[in-house]
PDB file of C-alpha atoms in Angstrom:
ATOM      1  CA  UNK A  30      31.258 -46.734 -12.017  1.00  0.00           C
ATOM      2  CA  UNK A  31      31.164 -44.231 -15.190  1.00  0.00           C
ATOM      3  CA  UNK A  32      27.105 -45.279 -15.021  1.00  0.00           C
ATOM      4  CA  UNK A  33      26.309 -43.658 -11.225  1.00  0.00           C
ATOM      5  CA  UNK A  34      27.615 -40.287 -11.971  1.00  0.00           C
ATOM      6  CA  UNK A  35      24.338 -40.168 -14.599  1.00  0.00           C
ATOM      7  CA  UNK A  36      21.617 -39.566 -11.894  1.00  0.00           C
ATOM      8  CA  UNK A  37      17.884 -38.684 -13.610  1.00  0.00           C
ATOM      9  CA  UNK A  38      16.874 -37.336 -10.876  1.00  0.00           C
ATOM     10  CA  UNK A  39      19.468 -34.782 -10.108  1.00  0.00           C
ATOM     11  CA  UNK A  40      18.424 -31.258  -9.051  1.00  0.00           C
ATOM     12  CA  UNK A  41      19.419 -29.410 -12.200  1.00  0.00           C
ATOM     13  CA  UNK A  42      17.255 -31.538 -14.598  1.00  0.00           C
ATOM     14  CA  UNK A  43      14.404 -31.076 -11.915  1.00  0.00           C
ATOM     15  CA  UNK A  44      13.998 -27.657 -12.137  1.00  0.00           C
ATOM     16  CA  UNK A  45      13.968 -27.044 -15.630  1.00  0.00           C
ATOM     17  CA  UNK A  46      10.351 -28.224 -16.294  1.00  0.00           C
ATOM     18  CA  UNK A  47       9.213 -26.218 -13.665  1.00  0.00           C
ATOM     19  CA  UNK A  48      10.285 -23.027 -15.508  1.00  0.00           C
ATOM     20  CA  UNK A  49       6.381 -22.883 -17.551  1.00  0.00           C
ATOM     21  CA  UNK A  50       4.778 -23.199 -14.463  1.00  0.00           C
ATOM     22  CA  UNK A  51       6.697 -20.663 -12.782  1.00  0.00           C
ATOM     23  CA  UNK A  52       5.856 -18.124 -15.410  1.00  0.00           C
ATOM     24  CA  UNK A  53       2.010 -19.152 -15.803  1.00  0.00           C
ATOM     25  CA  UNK A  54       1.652 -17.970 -11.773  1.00  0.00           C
ATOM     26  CA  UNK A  55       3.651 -15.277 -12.672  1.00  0.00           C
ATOM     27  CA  UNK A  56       1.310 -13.975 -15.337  1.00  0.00           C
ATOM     28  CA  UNK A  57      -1.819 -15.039 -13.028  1.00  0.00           C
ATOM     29  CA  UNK A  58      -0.186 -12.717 -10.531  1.00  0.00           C
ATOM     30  CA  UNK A  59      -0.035  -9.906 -12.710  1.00  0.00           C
ATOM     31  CA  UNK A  60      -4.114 -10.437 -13.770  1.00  0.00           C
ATOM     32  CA  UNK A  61      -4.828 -10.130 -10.098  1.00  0.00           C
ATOM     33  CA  UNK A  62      -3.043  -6.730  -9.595  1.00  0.00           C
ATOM     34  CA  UNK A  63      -5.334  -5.410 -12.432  1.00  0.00           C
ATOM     35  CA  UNK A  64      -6.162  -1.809 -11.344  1.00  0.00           C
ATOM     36  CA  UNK A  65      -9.543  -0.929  -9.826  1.00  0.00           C
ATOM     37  CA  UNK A  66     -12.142   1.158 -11.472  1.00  0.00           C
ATOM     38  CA  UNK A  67     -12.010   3.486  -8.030  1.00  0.00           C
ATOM     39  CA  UNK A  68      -8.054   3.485  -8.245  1.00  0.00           C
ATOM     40  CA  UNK A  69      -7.414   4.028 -11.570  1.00  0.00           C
ATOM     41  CA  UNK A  70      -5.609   7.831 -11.832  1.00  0.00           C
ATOM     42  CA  UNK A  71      -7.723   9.037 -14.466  1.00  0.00           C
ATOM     43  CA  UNK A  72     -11.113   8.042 -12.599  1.00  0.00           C
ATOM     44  CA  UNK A  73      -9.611   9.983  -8.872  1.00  0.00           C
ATOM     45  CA  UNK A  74      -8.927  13.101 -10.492  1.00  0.00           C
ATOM     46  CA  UNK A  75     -11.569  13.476 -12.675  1.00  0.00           C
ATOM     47  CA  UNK A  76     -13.703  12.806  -9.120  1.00  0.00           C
ATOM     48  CA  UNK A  77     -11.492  15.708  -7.440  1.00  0.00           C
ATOM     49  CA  UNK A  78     -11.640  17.859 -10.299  1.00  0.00           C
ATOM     50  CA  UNK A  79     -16.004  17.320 -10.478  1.00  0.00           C
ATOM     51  CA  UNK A  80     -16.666  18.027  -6.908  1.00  0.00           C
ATOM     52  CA  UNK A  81     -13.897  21.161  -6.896  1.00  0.00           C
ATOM     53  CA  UNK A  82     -15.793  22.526 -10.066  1.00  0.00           C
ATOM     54  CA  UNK A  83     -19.192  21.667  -8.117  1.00  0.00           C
ATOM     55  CA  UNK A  84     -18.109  23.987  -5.118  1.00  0.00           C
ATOM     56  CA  UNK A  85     -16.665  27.081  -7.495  1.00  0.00           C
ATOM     57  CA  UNK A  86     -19.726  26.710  -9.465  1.00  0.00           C
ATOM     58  CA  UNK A  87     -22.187  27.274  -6.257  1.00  0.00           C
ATOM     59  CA  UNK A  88     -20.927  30.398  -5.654  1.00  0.00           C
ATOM     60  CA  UNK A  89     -21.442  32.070  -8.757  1.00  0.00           C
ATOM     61  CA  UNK A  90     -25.218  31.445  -7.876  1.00  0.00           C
ATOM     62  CA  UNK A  91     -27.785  33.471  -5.292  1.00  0.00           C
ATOM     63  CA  UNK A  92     -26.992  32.082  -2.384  1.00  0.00           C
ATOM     64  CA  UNK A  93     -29.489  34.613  -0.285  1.00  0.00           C
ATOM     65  CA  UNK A  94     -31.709  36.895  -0.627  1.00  0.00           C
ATOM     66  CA  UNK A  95     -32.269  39.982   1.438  1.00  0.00           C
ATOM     67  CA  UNK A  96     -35.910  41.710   1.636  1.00  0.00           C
ATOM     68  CA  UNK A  97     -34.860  45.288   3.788  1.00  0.00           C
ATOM     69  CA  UNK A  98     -36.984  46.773   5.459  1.00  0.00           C
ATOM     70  CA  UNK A  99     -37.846  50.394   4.136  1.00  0.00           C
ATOM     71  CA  UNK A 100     -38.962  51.824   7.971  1.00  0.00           C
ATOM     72  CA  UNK A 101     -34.978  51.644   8.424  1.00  0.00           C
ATOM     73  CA  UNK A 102     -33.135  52.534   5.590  1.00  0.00           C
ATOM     74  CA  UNK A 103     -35.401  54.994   4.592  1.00  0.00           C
ATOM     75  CA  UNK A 104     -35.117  56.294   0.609  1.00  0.00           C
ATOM     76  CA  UNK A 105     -32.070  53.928   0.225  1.00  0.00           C
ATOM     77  CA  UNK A 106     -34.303  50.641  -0.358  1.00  0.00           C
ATOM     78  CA  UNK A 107     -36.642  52.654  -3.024  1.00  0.00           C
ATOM     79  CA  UNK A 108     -35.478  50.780  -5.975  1.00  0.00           C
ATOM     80  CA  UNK A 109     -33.686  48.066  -3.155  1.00  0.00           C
ATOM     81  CA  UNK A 110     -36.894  46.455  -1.835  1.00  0.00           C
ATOM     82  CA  UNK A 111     -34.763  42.700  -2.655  1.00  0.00           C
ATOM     83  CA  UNK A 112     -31.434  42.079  -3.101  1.00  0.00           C
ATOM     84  CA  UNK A 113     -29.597  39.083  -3.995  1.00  0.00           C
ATOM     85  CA  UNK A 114     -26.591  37.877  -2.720  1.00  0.00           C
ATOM     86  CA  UNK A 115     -24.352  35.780  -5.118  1.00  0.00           C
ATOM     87  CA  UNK A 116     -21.922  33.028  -3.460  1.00  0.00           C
ATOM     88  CA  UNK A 117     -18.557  34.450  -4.084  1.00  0.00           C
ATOM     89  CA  UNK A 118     -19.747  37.801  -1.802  1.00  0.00           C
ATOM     90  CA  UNK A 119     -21.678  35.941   0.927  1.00  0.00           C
ATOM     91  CA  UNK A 120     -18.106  33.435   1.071  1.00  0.00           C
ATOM     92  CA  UNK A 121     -15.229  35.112  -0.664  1.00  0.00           C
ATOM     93  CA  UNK A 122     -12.747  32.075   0.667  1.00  0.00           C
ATOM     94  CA  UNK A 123     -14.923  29.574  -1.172  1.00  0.00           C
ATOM     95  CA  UNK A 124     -14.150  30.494  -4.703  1.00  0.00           C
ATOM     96  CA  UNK A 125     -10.651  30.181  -3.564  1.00  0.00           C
ATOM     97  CA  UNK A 126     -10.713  27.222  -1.765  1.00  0.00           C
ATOM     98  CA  UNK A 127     -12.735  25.618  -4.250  1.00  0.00           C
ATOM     99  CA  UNK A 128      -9.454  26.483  -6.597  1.00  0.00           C
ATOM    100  CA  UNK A 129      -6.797  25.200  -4.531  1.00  0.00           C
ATOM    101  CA  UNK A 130      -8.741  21.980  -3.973  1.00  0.00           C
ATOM    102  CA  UNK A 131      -9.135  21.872  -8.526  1.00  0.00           C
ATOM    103  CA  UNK A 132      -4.934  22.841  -8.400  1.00  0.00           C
ATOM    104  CA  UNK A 133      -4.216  19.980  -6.261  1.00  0.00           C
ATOM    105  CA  UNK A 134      -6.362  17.359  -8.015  1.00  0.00           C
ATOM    106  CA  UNK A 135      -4.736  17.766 -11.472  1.00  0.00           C
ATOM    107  CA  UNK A 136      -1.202  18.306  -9.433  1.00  0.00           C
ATOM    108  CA  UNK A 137      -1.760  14.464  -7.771  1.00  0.00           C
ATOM    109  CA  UNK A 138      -1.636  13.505 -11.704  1.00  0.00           C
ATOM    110  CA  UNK A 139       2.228  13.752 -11.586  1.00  0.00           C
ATOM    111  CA  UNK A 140       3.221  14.416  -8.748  1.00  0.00           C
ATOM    112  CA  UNK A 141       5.362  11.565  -6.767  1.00  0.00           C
ATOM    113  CA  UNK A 142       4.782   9.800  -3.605  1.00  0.00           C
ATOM    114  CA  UNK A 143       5.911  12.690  -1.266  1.00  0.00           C
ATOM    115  CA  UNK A 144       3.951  15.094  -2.760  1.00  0.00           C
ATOM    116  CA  UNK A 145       0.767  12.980  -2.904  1.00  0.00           C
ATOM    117  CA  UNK A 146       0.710  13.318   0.992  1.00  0.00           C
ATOM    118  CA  UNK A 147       1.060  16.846   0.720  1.00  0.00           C
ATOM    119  CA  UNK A 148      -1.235  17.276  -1.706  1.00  0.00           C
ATOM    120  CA  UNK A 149      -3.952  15.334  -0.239  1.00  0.00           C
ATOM    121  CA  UNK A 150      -3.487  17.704   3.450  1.00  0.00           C
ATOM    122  CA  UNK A 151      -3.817  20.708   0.957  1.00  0.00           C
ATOM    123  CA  UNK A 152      -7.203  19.037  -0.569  1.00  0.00           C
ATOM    124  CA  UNK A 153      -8.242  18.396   2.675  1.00  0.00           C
ATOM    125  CA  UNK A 154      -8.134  21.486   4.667  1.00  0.00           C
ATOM    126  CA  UNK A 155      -9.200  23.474   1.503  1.00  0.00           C
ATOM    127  CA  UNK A 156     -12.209  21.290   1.891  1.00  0.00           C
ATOM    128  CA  UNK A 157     -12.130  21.581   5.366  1.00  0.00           C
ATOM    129  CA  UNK A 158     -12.065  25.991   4.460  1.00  0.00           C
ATOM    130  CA  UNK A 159     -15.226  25.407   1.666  1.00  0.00           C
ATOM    131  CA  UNK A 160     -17.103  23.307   4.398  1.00  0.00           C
ATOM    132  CA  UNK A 161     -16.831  26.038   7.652  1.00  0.00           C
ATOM    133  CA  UNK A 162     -17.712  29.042   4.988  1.00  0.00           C
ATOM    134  CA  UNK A 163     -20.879  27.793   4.137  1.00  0.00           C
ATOM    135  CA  UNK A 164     -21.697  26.776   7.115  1.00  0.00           C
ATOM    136  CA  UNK A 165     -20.934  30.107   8.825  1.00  0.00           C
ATOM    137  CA  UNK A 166     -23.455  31.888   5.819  1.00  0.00           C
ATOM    138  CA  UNK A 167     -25.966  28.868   7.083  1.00  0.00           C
ATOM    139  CA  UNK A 168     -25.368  30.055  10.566  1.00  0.00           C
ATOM    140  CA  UNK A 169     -25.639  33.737  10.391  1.00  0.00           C
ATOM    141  CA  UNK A 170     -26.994  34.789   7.138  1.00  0.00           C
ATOM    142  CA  UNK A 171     -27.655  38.338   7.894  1.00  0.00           C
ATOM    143  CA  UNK A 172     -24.323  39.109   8.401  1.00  0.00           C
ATOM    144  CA  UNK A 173     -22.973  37.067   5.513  1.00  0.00           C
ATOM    145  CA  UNK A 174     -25.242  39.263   3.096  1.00  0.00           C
ATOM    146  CA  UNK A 175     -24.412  42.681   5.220  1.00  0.00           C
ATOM    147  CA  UNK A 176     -22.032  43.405   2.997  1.00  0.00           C
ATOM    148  CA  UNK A 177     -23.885  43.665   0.012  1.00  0.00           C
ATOM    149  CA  UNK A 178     -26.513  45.187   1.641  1.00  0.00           C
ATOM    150  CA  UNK A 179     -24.432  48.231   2.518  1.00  0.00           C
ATOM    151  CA  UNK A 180     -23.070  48.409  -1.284  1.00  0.00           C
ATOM    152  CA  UNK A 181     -26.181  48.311  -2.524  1.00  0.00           C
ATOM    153  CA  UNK A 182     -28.463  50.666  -0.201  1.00  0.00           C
ATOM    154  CA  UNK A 183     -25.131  52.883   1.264  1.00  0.00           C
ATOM    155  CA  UNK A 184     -26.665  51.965   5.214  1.00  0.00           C
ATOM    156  CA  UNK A 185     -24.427  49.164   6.820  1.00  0.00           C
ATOM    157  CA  UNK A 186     -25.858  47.345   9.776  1.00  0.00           C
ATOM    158  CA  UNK A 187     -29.237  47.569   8.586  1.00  0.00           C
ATOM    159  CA  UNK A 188     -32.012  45.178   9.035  1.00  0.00           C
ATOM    160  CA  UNK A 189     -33.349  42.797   6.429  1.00  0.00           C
ATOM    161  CA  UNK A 190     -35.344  39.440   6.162  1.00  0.00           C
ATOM    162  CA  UNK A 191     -32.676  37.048   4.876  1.00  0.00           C
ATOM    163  CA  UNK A 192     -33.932  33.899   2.736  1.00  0.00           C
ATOM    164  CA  UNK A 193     -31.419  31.538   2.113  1.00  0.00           C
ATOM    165  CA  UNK A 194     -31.271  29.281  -1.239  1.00  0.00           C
ATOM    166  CA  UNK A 195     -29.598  25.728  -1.264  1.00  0.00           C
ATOM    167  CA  UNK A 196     -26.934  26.751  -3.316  1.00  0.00           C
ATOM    168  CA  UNK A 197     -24.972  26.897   0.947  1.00  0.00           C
ATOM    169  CA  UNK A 198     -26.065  23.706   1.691  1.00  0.00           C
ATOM    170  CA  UNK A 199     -24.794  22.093  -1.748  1.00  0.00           C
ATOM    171  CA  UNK A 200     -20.978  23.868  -0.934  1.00  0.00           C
ATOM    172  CA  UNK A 201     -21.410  22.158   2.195  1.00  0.00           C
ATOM    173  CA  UNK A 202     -21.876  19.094   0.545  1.00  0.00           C
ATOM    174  CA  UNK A 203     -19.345  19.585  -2.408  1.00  0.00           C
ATOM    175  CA  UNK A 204     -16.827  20.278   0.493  1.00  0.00           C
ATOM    176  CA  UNK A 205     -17.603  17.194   2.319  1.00  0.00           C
ATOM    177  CA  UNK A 206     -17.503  14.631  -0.894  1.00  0.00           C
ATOM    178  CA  UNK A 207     -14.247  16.368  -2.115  1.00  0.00           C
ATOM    179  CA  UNK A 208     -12.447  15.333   1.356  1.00  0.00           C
ATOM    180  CA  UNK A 209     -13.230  11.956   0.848  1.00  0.00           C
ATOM    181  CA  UNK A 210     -12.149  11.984  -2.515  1.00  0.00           C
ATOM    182  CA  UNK A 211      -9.100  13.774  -1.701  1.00  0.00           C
ATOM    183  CA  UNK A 212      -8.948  10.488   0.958  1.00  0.00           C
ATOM    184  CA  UNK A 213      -8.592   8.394  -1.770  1.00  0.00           C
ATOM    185  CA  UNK A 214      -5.484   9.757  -3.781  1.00  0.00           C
ATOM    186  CA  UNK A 215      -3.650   7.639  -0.956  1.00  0.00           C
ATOM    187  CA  UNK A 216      -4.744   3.748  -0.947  1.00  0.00           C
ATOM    188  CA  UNK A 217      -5.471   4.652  -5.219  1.00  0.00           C
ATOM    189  CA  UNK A 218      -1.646   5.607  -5.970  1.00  0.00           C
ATOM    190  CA  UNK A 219      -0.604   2.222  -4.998  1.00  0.00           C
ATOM    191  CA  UNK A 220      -2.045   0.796  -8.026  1.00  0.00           C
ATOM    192  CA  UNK A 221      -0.685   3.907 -10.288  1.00  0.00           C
ATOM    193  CA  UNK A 222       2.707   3.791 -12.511  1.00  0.00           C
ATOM    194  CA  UNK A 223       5.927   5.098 -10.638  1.00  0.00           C
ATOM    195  CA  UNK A 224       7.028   9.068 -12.439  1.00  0.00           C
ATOM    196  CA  UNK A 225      10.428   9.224 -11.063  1.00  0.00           C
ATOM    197  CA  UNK A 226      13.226   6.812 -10.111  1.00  0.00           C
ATOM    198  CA  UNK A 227      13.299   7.930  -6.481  1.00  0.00           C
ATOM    199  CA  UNK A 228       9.338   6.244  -6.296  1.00  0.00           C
ATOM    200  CA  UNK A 229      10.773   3.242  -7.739  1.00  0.00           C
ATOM    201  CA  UNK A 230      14.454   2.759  -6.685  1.00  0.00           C
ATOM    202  CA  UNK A 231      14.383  -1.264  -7.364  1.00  0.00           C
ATOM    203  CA  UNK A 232      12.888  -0.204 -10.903  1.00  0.00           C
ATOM    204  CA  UNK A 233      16.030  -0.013 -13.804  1.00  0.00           C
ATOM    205  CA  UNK A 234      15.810   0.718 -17.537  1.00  0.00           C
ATOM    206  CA  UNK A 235      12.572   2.183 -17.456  1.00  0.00           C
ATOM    207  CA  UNK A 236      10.803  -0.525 -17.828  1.00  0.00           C
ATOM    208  CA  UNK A 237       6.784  -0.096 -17.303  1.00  0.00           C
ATOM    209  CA  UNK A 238       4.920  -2.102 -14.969  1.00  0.00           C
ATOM    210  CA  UNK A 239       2.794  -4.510 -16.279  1.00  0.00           C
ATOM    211  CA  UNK A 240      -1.491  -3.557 -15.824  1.00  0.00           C
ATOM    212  CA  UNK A 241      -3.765  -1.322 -17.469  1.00  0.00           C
ATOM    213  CA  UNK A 242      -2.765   2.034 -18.740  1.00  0.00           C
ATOM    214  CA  UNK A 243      -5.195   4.621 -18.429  1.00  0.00           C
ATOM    215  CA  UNK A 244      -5.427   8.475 -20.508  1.00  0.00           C
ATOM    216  CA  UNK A 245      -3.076   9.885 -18.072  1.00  0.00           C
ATOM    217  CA  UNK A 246      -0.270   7.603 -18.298  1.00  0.00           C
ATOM    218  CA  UNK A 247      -0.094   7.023 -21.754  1.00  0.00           C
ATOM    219  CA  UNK A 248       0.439  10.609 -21.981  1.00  0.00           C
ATOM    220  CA  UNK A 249       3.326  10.552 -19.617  1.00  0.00           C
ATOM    221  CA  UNK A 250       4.501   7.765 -21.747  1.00  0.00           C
ATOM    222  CA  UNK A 251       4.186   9.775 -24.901  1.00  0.00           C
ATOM    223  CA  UNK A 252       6.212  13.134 -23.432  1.00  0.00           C
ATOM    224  CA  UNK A 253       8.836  10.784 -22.303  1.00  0.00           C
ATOM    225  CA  UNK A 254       9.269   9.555 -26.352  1.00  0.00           C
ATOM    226  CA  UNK A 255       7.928   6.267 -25.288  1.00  0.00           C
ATOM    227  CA  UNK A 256       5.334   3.785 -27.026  1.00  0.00           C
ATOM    228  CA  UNK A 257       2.298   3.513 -24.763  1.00  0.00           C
ATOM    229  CA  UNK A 258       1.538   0.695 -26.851  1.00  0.00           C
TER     230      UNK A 258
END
């Protein structure tokens, strides 16, 4: 009788072997989540902070240039036969928008789960702005370059042959690539680390998620008094 309460193949004794196989599939798991190149933090903001930079940097070029005509505006165009329009006059709200859109990029860096959302609207209709200004100078680029016309010659409304560089059509395109970039900040802060304990509320201790670290979070790490390592 003392001999059938010893049963080999009782549950407890079962399960303990399975314990190394358990934690291989665990580990395997964790390989799998590996971050992407496209999701990694460091890669999505650099993008964001390239294409904002690209869109400031077009309009601190010509982006027309105005031949008046000296039947009109008389004395005034003398020494004025050509003027050239820079960017940031033909589009003021470009250089700003173009700003915004670098502010929120860095901002995504840290900022939590909420405040990616909100970000990413602010990236978006700042590119939405940088987009519908250069297309407006496109459009009409007579009145675009009125303005410095007037400063330059003293005559406002005058008439002038406007040639138009491509410095427009590259803010159009810098405004276009920086919304879908700002797209990605979304589906790519899955893979990134949590910053506070309301984006990880099952998280306790502090304990770091297993994957690769990239530039930015090992200096998160490092101002918490942590070992990236």
């Amino acid at each position: 009788m003392s001999g059938s309460g010893v049963a080999p193949g009782r549950p407890g004794n079962a399960d303990k072997p399975g314990k190394p196989g358990q934690a291989g599939k665990a580990a395997k798991s964790t390989k799998s989540r590996a971050v992407p190149v496209w999701a990694r933090k460091s890669n999505v903001v650099l993008l964001i902070t390239l294409l904002a930079l690209a869109a400031f940097g077009t309009t601190t070029q010509t982006w027309m240039t105005a031949t008046l005509d000296p039947n009109q505006v008389g004395q005034a165009a003398a020494t004025q036969n050509a003027i050239q329009v820079q960017g940031s006059k033909a589009a003021t709200t470009v250089t700003a928008l173009a700003l915004v859109a670098l502010a929120g990029g860095l901002a995504a860096a840290i900022a939590g789960r909420i405040a990616r959302w909100v970000i990413t609207a602010i990236i978006l209709l700042a590119s939405a702005g940088v987009v519908a200004a250069a297309a407006m100078v496109l459009a009409d680029p007579l009145a675009a370059a009125q303005g410095t016309i007037a400063g330059a010659t003293g005559v406002s409304g005058s008439q002038a042959h406007v040639e138009v560089t491509a410095f427009p059509v590259l803010a159009v395109v810098a405004g276009c690539l920086l919304a879908l970039a700002a797209l990605l900040i979304l589906p790519a802060s899955r893979y990134w680390k949590t910053r506070t304990k309301y984006d990880a509320p099952g998280t306790a201790g502090g304990t770091a998620p297993a994957g690769p670290v990239d530039e930015i979070d090992s200096w998160d790490r490092l101002s918490r008094g942590e070992d990236p390592t």
